[in-house]
Amino acid sequence: GQQLNQSPQSMFIQEGEDVSMNCTSSSIFNTWLWYKQDPGEGPVLLIALYKAGELTSNGRLTAQFGITRKDSFLNISASIPSDVGIYFCAGPLRFGNEKLTFGTGTRLTIIP
Amino acid sequence: DTAVSQTPKYLVTQMGNDKSIKCEQNLGHDTMYWYKQDSKKFLKIMFSYNNKELIINETVPNRFSPKSPDKAHLNLHINSLELGDSAVYFCASSQRSDRGYGYTFGSGTRLTVV
C-alpha cells in the first residue's frame, strides 16, 4: 500500500539545535499533516497544510507543503527537552478524511 | 475531561484468548477509527466507522471485529489472540466534514499476547 517515507529515521541532537525532517510520497497529496507522539501517548496534531508551497508555523515549528505536492518538511528551531518524541507526517489518500496514512516516523532524541 | 478515552491502557493475555478494547469520544465527532502501531512505530489504519456505519476495513483478519453501538463509541473485539497481535492499538475520532482532518487520538492500549 501507499507509504510515506520520512527522513531521517532518527535524530540525536543537543538542546538548542535546529531540526529538519522531511516526508516524501510517490503520490500527490492535497493535504499534509504533521503529528507528534510522546512516549505512552497517542499522536497529536501539530500543523496542517492545505496548499502547495504553503508555509505554516506553530511556535518554534514550521512546516512546508512541497511544490510537487509529493513532499513536506518540518523544522523545529532552538530545540528543547520537551521536543523529544516521534514526529509523523500524514495525509489523506482521497478527499474526505476516511483514511489518513501515516509516515514511517522520525524519532527525535535530545542529548544532554 | 479526556476527549478520546480507551480502556484498558495495558492488556496482557494468553494466546487463544478473546479480549475487547473500548473507546469513547466526547468531542461530538461522527467518525471513529482503530489504528495499530507495531514495534517499529508504524501506524496503520484498521477500521473506520462513520455514524455507526463501517466505511473502512483494511485487510484485517476477521478475528478482529469492531462494534459501534453509537457514534460516540467504537469497541474492538479480538478472538483467538495470536502472538503477532501484540501491538499498541489507538482509537481516534474526527468530524468527516472537517477539512483539517483533525484526528484526535486516544492514549493507546498496549496489548501483549504471551
mmCIF file of C-alpha atoms in Angstrom:
data_model
loop_
_atom_site.group_PDB
_atom_site.id
_atom_site.type_symbol
_atom_site.label_atom_id
_atom_site.label_comp_id
_atom_site.label_asym_id
_atom_site.label_seq_id
_atom_site.Cartn_x
_atom_site.Cartn_y
_atom_site.Cartn_z
ATOM 1 C CA GLY A 1 0.000 0.000 0.000
ATOM 2 C CA GLN A 2 0.885 3.665 -0.124
ATOM 3 C CA GLN A 3 3.733 4.587 2.194
ATOM 4 C CA LEU A 4 5.023 7.934 3.259
ATOM 5 C CA ASN A 5 8.772 7.806 3.811
ATOM 6 C CA GLN A 6 10.277 10.041 6.437
ATOM 7 C CA SER A 7 13.872 11.060 6.752
ATOM 8 C CA PRO A 8 15.848 10.812 8.875
ATOM 9 C CA GLN A 9 14.565 7.795 10.748
ATOM 10 C CA SER A 10 16.100 9.119 13.958
ATOM 11 C CA MET A 11 17.966 12.189 15.128
ATOM 12 C CA PHE A 12 20.208 12.806 18.103
ATOM 13 C CA ILE A 13 20.731 16.481 18.773
ATOM 14 C CA GLN A 14 21.747 18.804 21.569
ATOM 15 C CA GLU A 15 19.335 21.175 23.216
ATOM 16 C CA GLY A 16 19.178 24.470 21.348
ATOM 17 C CA GLU A 17 19.900 22.987 17.931
ATOM 18 C CA ASP A 18 17.578 23.369 14.980
ATOM 19 C CA VAL A 19 15.965 20.275 13.479
ATOM 20 C CA SER A 20 14.865 19.495 9.948
ATOM 21 C CA MET A 21 12.979 16.467 8.731
ATOM 22 C CA ASN A 22 11.065 15.581 5.617
ATOM 23 C CA CYS A 23 8.408 13.306 4.246
ATOM 24 C CA THR A 24 8.095 12.039 0.683
ATOM 25 C CA SER A 25 5.483 10.129 -1.252
ATOM 26 C CA SER A 26 5.156 8.630 -4.704
ATOM 27 C CA SER A 27 1.593 10.004 -4.846
ATOM 28 C CA ILE A 28 0.262 13.535 -4.803
ATOM 29 C CA PHE A 29 -1.369 14.701 -1.594
ATOM 30 C CA ASN A 30 -3.785 17.591 -1.234
ATOM 31 C CA THR A 31 -3.228 17.897 2.487
ATOM 32 C CA TRP A 32 -0.159 17.302 4.597
ATOM 33 C CA LEU A 33 -0.296 16.922 8.355
ATOM 34 C CA TRP A 34 2.407 16.725 10.975
ATOM 35 C CA TYR A 35 1.812 14.883 14.237
ATOM 36 C CA LYS A 36 3.939 14.342 17.312
ATOM 37 C CA GLN A 37 3.760 11.290 19.554
ATOM 38 C CA ASP A 38 5.070 11.470 23.106
ATOM 39 C CA PRO A 39 6.049 8.213 24.819
ATOM 40 C CA GLY A 40 2.980 6.332 26.040
ATOM 41 C CA GLU A 41 0.574 8.675 24.303
ATOM 42 C CA GLY A 42 -1.279 8.958 21.020
ATOM 43 C CA PRO A 43 -0.206 11.274 18.189
ATOM 44 C CA VAL A 44 -1.181 14.929 18.499
ATOM 45 C CA LEU A 45 -1.679 17.211 15.501
ATOM 46 C CA LEU A 46 0.955 19.955 15.236
ATOM 47 C CA ILE A 47 0.441 21.573 11.847
ATOM 48 C CA ALA A 48 -1.869 21.127 8.855
ATOM 49 C CA LEU A 49 -1.008 22.254 5.306
ATOM 50 C CA TYR A 50 -3.553 22.591 2.503
ATOM 51 C CA LYS A 51 -1.856 24.202 -0.487
ATOM 52 C CA ALA A 52 1.294 23.519 -2.492
ATOM 53 C CA GLY A 53 4.055 25.876 -1.376
ATOM 54 C CA GLU A 54 2.254 26.794 1.836
ATOM 55 C CA LEU A 55 4.478 27.594 4.817
ATOM 56 C CA THR A 56 2.844 27.423 8.240
ATOM 57 C CA SER A 57 4.268 27.991 11.699
ATOM 58 C CA ASN A 58 3.199 26.886 15.143
ATOM 59 C CA GLY A 59 5.536 28.452 17.682
ATOM 60 C CA ARG A 60 9.032 27.100 17.047
ATOM 61 C CA LEU A 61 7.709 24.663 14.451
ATOM 62 C CA THR A 62 7.491 25.485 10.763
ATOM 63 C CA ALA A 63 6.177 23.146 8.092
ATOM 64 C CA GLN A 64 6.051 23.467 4.330
ATOM 65 C CA PHE A 65 3.886 21.824 1.681
ATOM 66 C CA GLY A 66 6.213 20.899 -1.177
ATOM 67 C CA ILE A 67 5.604 22.401 -4.610
ATOM 68 C CA THR A 68 5.363 18.989 -6.242
ATOM 69 C CA ARG A 69 2.714 18.007 -3.638
ATOM 70 C CA LYS A 70 4.705 14.837 -3.070
ATOM 71 C CA ASP A 71 6.686 16.045 -0.095
ATOM 72 C CA SER A 72 6.591 18.116 3.058
ATOM 73 C CA PHE A 73 9.137 19.442 5.518
ATOM 74 C CA LEU A 74 9.117 20.163 9.227
ATOM 75 C CA ASN A 75 11.613 22.375 11.003
ATOM 76 C CA ILE A 76 11.985 22.889 14.733
ATOM 77 C CA SER A 77 14.051 25.813 15.894
ATOM 78 C CA ALA A 78 16.001 26.007 19.158
ATOM 79 C CA SER A 79 15.015 22.540 20.356
ATOM 80 C CA ILE A 80 14.068 21.996 23.991
ATOM 81 C CA PRO A 81 13.783 18.769 26.015
ATOM 82 C CA SER A 82 10.008 18.503 25.529
ATOM 83 C CA ASP A 83 10.522 18.247 21.753
ATOM 84 C CA VAL A 84 11.610 14.632 22.296
ATOM 85 C CA GLY A 85 9.250 12.178 20.640
ATOM 86 C CA ILE A 86 8.304 10.702 17.303
ATOM 87 C CA TYR A 87 7.190 13.008 14.517
ATOM 88 C CA PHE A 88 4.859 11.670 11.869
ATOM 89 C CA CYS A 89 3.737 13.142 8.610
ATOM 90 C CA ALA A 90 0.314 12.078 7.403
ATOM 91 C CA GLY A 91 -2.071 12.671 4.571
ATOM 92 C CA PRO A 92 -5.481 11.532 3.370
ATOM 93 C CA LEU A 93 -5.341 9.285 0.343
ATOM 94 C CA ARG A 94 -8.555 10.658 -1.045
ATOM 95 C CA PHE A 95 -10.892 13.534 -0.367
ATOM 96 C CA GLY A 96 -12.825 13.050 2.788
ATOM 97 C CA ASN A 97 -10.995 12.035 5.892
ATOM 98 C CA GLU A 98 -11.834 8.386 5.851
ATOM 99 C CA LYS A 99 -8.261 7.188 5.582
ATOM 100 C CA LEU A 100 -5.296 9.036 6.969
ATOM 101 C CA THR A 101 -1.997 7.407 6.020
ATOM 102 C CA PHE A 102 0.950 7.963 8.323
ATOM 103 C CA GLY A 103 4.619 8.208 7.540
ATOM 104 C CA THR A 104 7.324 5.965 8.929
ATOM 105 C CA GLY A 105 8.202 8.484 11.654
ATOM 106 C CA THR A 106 11.275 10.423 12.761
ATOM 107 C CA ARG A 107 12.381 9.815 16.331
ATOM 108 C CA LEU A 108 13.944 12.867 17.947
ATOM 109 C CA THR A 109 16.258 12.432 20.916
ATOM 110 C CA ILE A 110 17.942 15.300 22.732
ATOM 111 C CA ILE A 111 21.362 14.567 24.159
ATOM 112 C CA PRO A 112 22.003 16.285 27.499
ATOM 113 C CA ASP B 1 -12.186 15.736 30.526
ATOM 114 C CA THR B 2 -10.463 13.244 28.237
ATOM 115 C CA ALA B 3 -11.566 13.723 24.625
ATOM 116 C CA VAL B 4 -10.876 10.168 23.392
ATOM 117 C CA SER B 5 -10.563 7.570 26.105
ATOM 118 C CA GLN B 6 -9.559 3.953 25.703
ATOM 119 C CA THR B 7 -9.691 1.144 28.199
ATOM 120 C CA PRO B 8 -7.718 -0.705 29.271
ATOM 121 C CA LYS B 9 -4.367 1.051 28.952
ATOM 122 C CA TYR B 10 -2.498 -2.256 29.231
ATOM 123 C CA LEU B 11 -3.699 -5.733 28.397
ATOM 124 C CA VAL B 12 -1.650 -8.885 28.887
ATOM 125 C CA THR B 13 -3.277 -12.120 27.853
ATOM 126 C CA GLN B 14 -2.513 -15.623 26.676
ATOM 127 C CA MET B 15 -2.676 -16.890 23.125
ATOM 128 C CA GLY B 16 -6.086 -18.129 22.149
ATOM 129 C CA ASN B 17 -7.999 -15.830 24.485
ATOM 130 C CA ASP B 18 -10.677 -13.365 23.401
ATOM 131 C CA LYS B 19 -10.391 -9.750 24.542
ATOM 132 C CA SER B 20 -12.052 -6.391 23.973
ATOM 133 C CA ILE B 21 -10.817 -2.816 23.953
ATOM 134 C CA LYS B 22 -13.269 0.014 24.476
ATOM 135 C CA CYS B 23 -13.169 3.533 23.099
ATOM 136 C CA GLU B 24 -15.339 6.559 23.782
ATOM 137 C CA GLN B 25 -15.127 10.114 22.473
ATOM 138 C CA ASN B 26 -16.873 13.178 23.861
ATOM 139 C CA LEU B 27 -15.999 15.538 21.010
ATOM 140 C CA GLY B 28 -19.236 15.052 19.087
ATOM 141 C CA HIS B 29 -17.290 13.662 16.125
ATOM 142 C CA ASP B 30 -19.111 11.466 13.624
ATOM 143 C CA THR B 31 -16.182 9.252 12.580
ATOM 144 C CA MET B 32 -14.067 6.901 14.659
ATOM 145 C CA TYR B 33 -11.066 4.748 13.837
ATOM 146 C CA TRP B 34 -8.865 1.974 15.070
ATOM 147 C CA TYR B 35 -5.156 2.124 14.264
ATOM 148 C CA LYS B 36 -2.487 -0.446 15.061
ATOM 149 C CA GLN B 37 1.071 0.646 15.899
ATOM 150 C CA ASP B 38 3.664 -2.078 15.576
ATOM 151 C CA SER B 39 7.027 -2.417 17.319
ATOM 152 C CA LYS B 40 8.641 -0.193 14.670
ATOM 153 C CA LYS B 41 6.085 2.521 15.495
ATOM 154 C CA PHE B 42 4.397 2.237 12.109
ATOM 155 C CA LEU B 43 0.754 3.375 12.361
ATOM 156 C CA LYS B 44 -1.700 1.522 10.156
ATOM 157 C CA ILE B 45 -5.428 2.037 9.919
ATOM 158 C CA MET B 46 -7.587 -0.980 10.678
ATOM 159 C CA PHE B 47 -11.185 0.243 10.674
ATOM 160 C CA SER B 48 -13.197 3.390 10.260
ATOM 161 C CA TYR B 49 -16.811 3.975 11.254
ATOM 162 C CA ASN B 50 -18.953 6.936 10.277
ATOM 163 C CA ASN B 51 -22.191 7.366 12.221
ATOM 164 C CA LYS B 52 -22.044 3.719 13.291
ATOM 165 C CA GLU B 53 -21.505 2.507 9.719
ATOM 166 C CA LEU B 54 -18.317 0.648 8.757
ATOM 167 C CA ILE B 55 -16.580 2.543 5.953
ATOM 168 C CA ILE B 56 -13.047 1.166 6.035
ATOM 169 C CA ASN B 57 -11.877 -2.357 6.738
ATOM 170 C CA GLU B 58 -8.212 -2.606 5.877
ATOM 171 C CA THR B 59 -7.466 -6.273 5.254
ATOM 172 C CA VAL B 60 -7.696 -7.082 8.910
ATOM 173 C CA PRO B 61 -8.162 -10.745 9.937
ATOM 174 C CA ASN B 62 -11.774 -11.494 10.730
ATOM 175 C CA ARG B 63 -10.697 -12.353 14.266
ATOM 176 C CA PHE B 64 -10.908 -8.594 14.750
ATOM 177 C CA SER B 65 -14.465 -7.329 14.979
ATOM 178 C CA PRO B 66 -15.245 -3.683 15.616
ATOM 179 C CA LYS B 67 -18.593 -2.645 17.037
ATOM 180 C CA SER B 68 -20.058 0.827 17.198
ATOM 181 C CA PRO B 69 -23.176 0.965 19.397
ATOM 182 C CA ASP B 70 -23.438 4.714 18.806
ATOM 183 C CA LYS B 71 -21.299 7.365 17.181
ATOM 184 C CA ALA B 72 -19.502 8.129 20.438
ATOM 185 C CA HIS B 73 -18.282 4.582 20.970
ATOM 186 C CA LEU B 74 -16.180 2.174 18.959
ATOM 187 C CA ASN B 75 -15.078 -1.058 20.559
ATOM 188 C CA LEU B 76 -12.670 -3.647 19.222
ATOM 189 C CA HIS B 77 -13.118 -7.329 19.968
ATOM 190 C CA ILE B 78 -10.346 -9.763 19.147
ATOM 191 C CA ASN B 79 -10.914 -13.513 19.053
ATOM 192 C CA SER B 80 -8.297 -16.245 19.355
ATOM 193 C CA LEU B 81 -5.438 -13.883 20.087
ATOM 194 C CA GLU B 82 -2.096 -14.618 18.434
ATOM 195 C CA LEU B 83 1.430 -13.552 19.339
ATOM 196 C CA GLY B 84 1.506 -11.277 16.285
ATOM 197 C CA ASP B 85 -1.419 -9.286 17.637
ATOM 198 C CA SER B 86 0.883 -7.753 20.232
ATOM 199 C CA ALA B 87 0.982 -4.032 19.479
ATOM 200 C CA VAL B 88 -0.395 -0.709 20.636
ATOM 201 C CA TYR B 89 -3.924 -0.073 19.423
ATOM 202 C CA PHE B 90 -5.096 3.510 19.068
ATOM 203 C CA CYS B 91 -8.620 4.754 18.804
ATOM 204 C CA ALA B 92 -9.173 8.110 17.090
ATOM 205 C CA SER B 93 -12.064 10.313 16.084
ATOM 206 C CA SER B 94 -12.708 13.125 13.641
ATOM 207 C CA GLN B 95 -15.509 15.100 12.043
ATOM 208 C CA ARG B 96 -15.938 13.926 8.461
ATOM 209 C CA SER B 97 -16.683 17.379 7.148
ATOM 210 C CA ASP B 98 -13.611 18.845 8.836
ATOM 211 C CA ARG B 99 -11.163 19.815 6.143
ATOM 212 C CA GLY B 100 -8.442 19.879 8.765
ATOM 213 C CA TYR B 101 -8.551 16.113 9.178
ATOM 214 C CA GLY B 102 -8.066 16.812 12.853
ATOM 215 C CA TYR B 103 -7.897 13.294 14.139
ATOM 216 C CA THR B 104 -7.890 13.166 17.936
ATOM 217 C CA PHE B 105 -6.209 10.053 19.253
ATOM 218 C CA GLY B 106 -6.646 8.209 22.499
ATOM 219 C CA SER B 107 -3.589 7.347 24.553
ATOM 220 C CA GLY B 108 -3.488 3.768 23.275
ATOM 221 C CA THR B 109 -3.925 0.237 24.576
ATOM 222 C CA ARG B 110 -0.762 -1.807 24.758
ATOM 223 C CA LEU B 111 -1.723 -5.418 24.045
ATOM 224 C CA THR B 112 0.781 -8.126 24.895
ATOM 225 C CA VAL B 113 -0.020 -11.696 23.922
ATOM 226 C CA VAL B 114 2.067 -14.331 25.694
#
